[in-house]
Coordinates of C-alpha atoms in Angstrom, one line a residue:
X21 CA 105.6 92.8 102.6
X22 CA 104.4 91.9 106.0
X23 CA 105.7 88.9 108.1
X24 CA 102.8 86.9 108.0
X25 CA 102.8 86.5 104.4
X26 CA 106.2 85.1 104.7
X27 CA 105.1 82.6 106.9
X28 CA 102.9 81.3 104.1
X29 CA 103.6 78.8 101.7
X30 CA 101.4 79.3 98.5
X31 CA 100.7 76.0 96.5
X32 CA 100.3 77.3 93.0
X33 CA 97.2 73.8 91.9
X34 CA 97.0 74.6 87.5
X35 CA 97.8 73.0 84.5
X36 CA 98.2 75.6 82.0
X37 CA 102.1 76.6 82.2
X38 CA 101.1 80.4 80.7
X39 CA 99.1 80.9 83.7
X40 CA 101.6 79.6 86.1
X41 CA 103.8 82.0 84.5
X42 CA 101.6 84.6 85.1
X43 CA 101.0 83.3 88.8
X44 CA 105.0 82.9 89.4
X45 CA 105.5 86.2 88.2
X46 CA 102.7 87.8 90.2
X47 CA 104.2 86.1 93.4
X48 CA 107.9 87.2 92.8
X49 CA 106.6 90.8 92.0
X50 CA 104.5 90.6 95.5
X51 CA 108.1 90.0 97.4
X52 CA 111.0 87.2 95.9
X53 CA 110.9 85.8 99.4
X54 CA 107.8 83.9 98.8
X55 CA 107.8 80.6 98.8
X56 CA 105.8 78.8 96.8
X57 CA 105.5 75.0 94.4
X58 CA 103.4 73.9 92.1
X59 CA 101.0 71.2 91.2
X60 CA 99.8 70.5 87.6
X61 CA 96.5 69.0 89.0
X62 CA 94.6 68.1 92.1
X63 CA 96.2 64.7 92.4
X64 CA 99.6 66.3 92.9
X65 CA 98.5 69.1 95.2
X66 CA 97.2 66.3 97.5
X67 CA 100.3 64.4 97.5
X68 CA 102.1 67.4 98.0
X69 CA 99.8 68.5 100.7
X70 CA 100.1 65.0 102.7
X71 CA 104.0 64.8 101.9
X72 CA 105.7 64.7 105.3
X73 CA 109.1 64.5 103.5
X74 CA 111.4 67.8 103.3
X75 CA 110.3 68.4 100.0
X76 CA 106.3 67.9 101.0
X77 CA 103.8 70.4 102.3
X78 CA 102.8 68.2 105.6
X79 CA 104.1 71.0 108.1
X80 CA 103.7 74.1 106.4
X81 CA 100.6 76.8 106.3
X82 CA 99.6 76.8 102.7
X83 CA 98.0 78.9 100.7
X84 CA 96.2 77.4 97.5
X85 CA 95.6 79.2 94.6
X86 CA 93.4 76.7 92.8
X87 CA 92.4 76.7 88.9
X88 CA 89.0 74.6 88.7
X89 CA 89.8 73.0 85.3
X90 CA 92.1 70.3 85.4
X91 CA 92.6 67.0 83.9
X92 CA 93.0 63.8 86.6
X93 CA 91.5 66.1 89.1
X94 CA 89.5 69.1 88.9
X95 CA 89.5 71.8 91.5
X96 CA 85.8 71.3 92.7
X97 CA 86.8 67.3 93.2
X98 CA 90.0 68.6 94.9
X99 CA 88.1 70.6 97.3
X100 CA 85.9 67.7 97.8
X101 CA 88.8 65.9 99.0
X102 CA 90.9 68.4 100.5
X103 CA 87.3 69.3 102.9
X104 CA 86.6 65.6 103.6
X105 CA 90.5 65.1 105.0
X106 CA 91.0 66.2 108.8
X107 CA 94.3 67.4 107.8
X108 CA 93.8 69.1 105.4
X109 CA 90.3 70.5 105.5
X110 CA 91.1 73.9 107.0
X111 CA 93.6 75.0 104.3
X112 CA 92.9 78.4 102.6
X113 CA 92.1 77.8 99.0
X114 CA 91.7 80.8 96.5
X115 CA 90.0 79.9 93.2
X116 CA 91.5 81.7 90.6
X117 CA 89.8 80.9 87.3
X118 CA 89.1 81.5 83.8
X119 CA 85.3 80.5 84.4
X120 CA 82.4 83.3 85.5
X121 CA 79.9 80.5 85.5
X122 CA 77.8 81.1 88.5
X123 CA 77.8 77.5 89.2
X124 CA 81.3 77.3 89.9
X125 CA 81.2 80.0 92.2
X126 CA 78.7 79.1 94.5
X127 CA 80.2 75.2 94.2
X128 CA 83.5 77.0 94.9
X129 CA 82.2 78.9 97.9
X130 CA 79.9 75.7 98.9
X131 CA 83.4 74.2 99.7
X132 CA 84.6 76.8 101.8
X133 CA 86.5 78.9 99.8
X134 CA 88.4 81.7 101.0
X135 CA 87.9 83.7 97.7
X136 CA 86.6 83.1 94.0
X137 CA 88.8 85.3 91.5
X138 CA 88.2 85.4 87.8
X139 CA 91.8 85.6 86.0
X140 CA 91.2 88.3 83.8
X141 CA 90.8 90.5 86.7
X142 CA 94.0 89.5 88.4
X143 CA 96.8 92.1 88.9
X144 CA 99.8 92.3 91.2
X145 CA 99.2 94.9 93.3
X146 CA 95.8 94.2 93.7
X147 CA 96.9 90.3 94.6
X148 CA 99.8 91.7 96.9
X149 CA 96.8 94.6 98.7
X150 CA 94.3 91.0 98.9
X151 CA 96.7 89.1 100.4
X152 CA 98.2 91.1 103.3
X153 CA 94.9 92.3 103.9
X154 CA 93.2 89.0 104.2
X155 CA 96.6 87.8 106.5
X156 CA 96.9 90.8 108.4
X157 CA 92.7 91.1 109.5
X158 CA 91.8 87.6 110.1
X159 CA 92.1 85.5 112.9
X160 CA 94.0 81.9 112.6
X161 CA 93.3 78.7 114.4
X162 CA 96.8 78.3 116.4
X163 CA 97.1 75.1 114.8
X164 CA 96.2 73.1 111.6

């Protein structure tokens, strides 16, 4: 795994604990060095997000990989949020969903996504190639 994607902190925003399995396991089989929490919604990935505590998000360079259905918060109203918040509205956010509907895509990339992924078409090494490829090509503000 490259350096940069150590330097990222993925926030793991879904409800359903099979899929967070499935998302854990995909992260640990990318390298066990990754960090990475987990909010159950969009209300606790904002908190998280804003935490400036030890155990909050505040000052690290995140990596969301957002489901879009959600209970409190949804992950288009969390993008809403997250977009509207100087803070915050630069963060990388990866939908990774169940839903193919076409208008949660384009209200996905309307809210500046970096990447709309359909679950059934995740795999690991495919996630591992998309991610060091996406850190090691771009370009990043120097600071957030």
């Amino acid at each position: 795994m490259t350096d940069k994607l150590k330097s990222f902190h993925f926030l793991i925003v879904e409800d359903d604990e099979v899929d967070i399995m499935m998302l854990r396991r995909i992260l640990v089989e990318v390298d066990n060095d990754i960090s990475f929490s987990i909010a159950h919604d969009g209300v606790e990935a904002l908190e998280l997000l804003r935490d400036e505590s030890e155990d909050g998000l505040a000052n690290e360079t995140v990596i969301a990989l957002l489901d879009l259905n959600m209970p409190r918060m949804g992950g288009i109203e969390f993008l809403e949020q997250l977009r509207a918040d100087d803070r915050l509205k630069e963060l990388i956010v990866f939908v990774l969903s169940t839903s193919s509907d076409p208008r949660d895509i384009d209200k996905s990339y309307q809210h500046h996504v970096s990447g709309y992924i359909p679950k059934d078409r995740l795999d690991p090494d495919e996630f591992r190639t998309l991610m060091e490829a996406f850190l090691q090509l771009n370009a990043f503000p120097q600071s957030n």
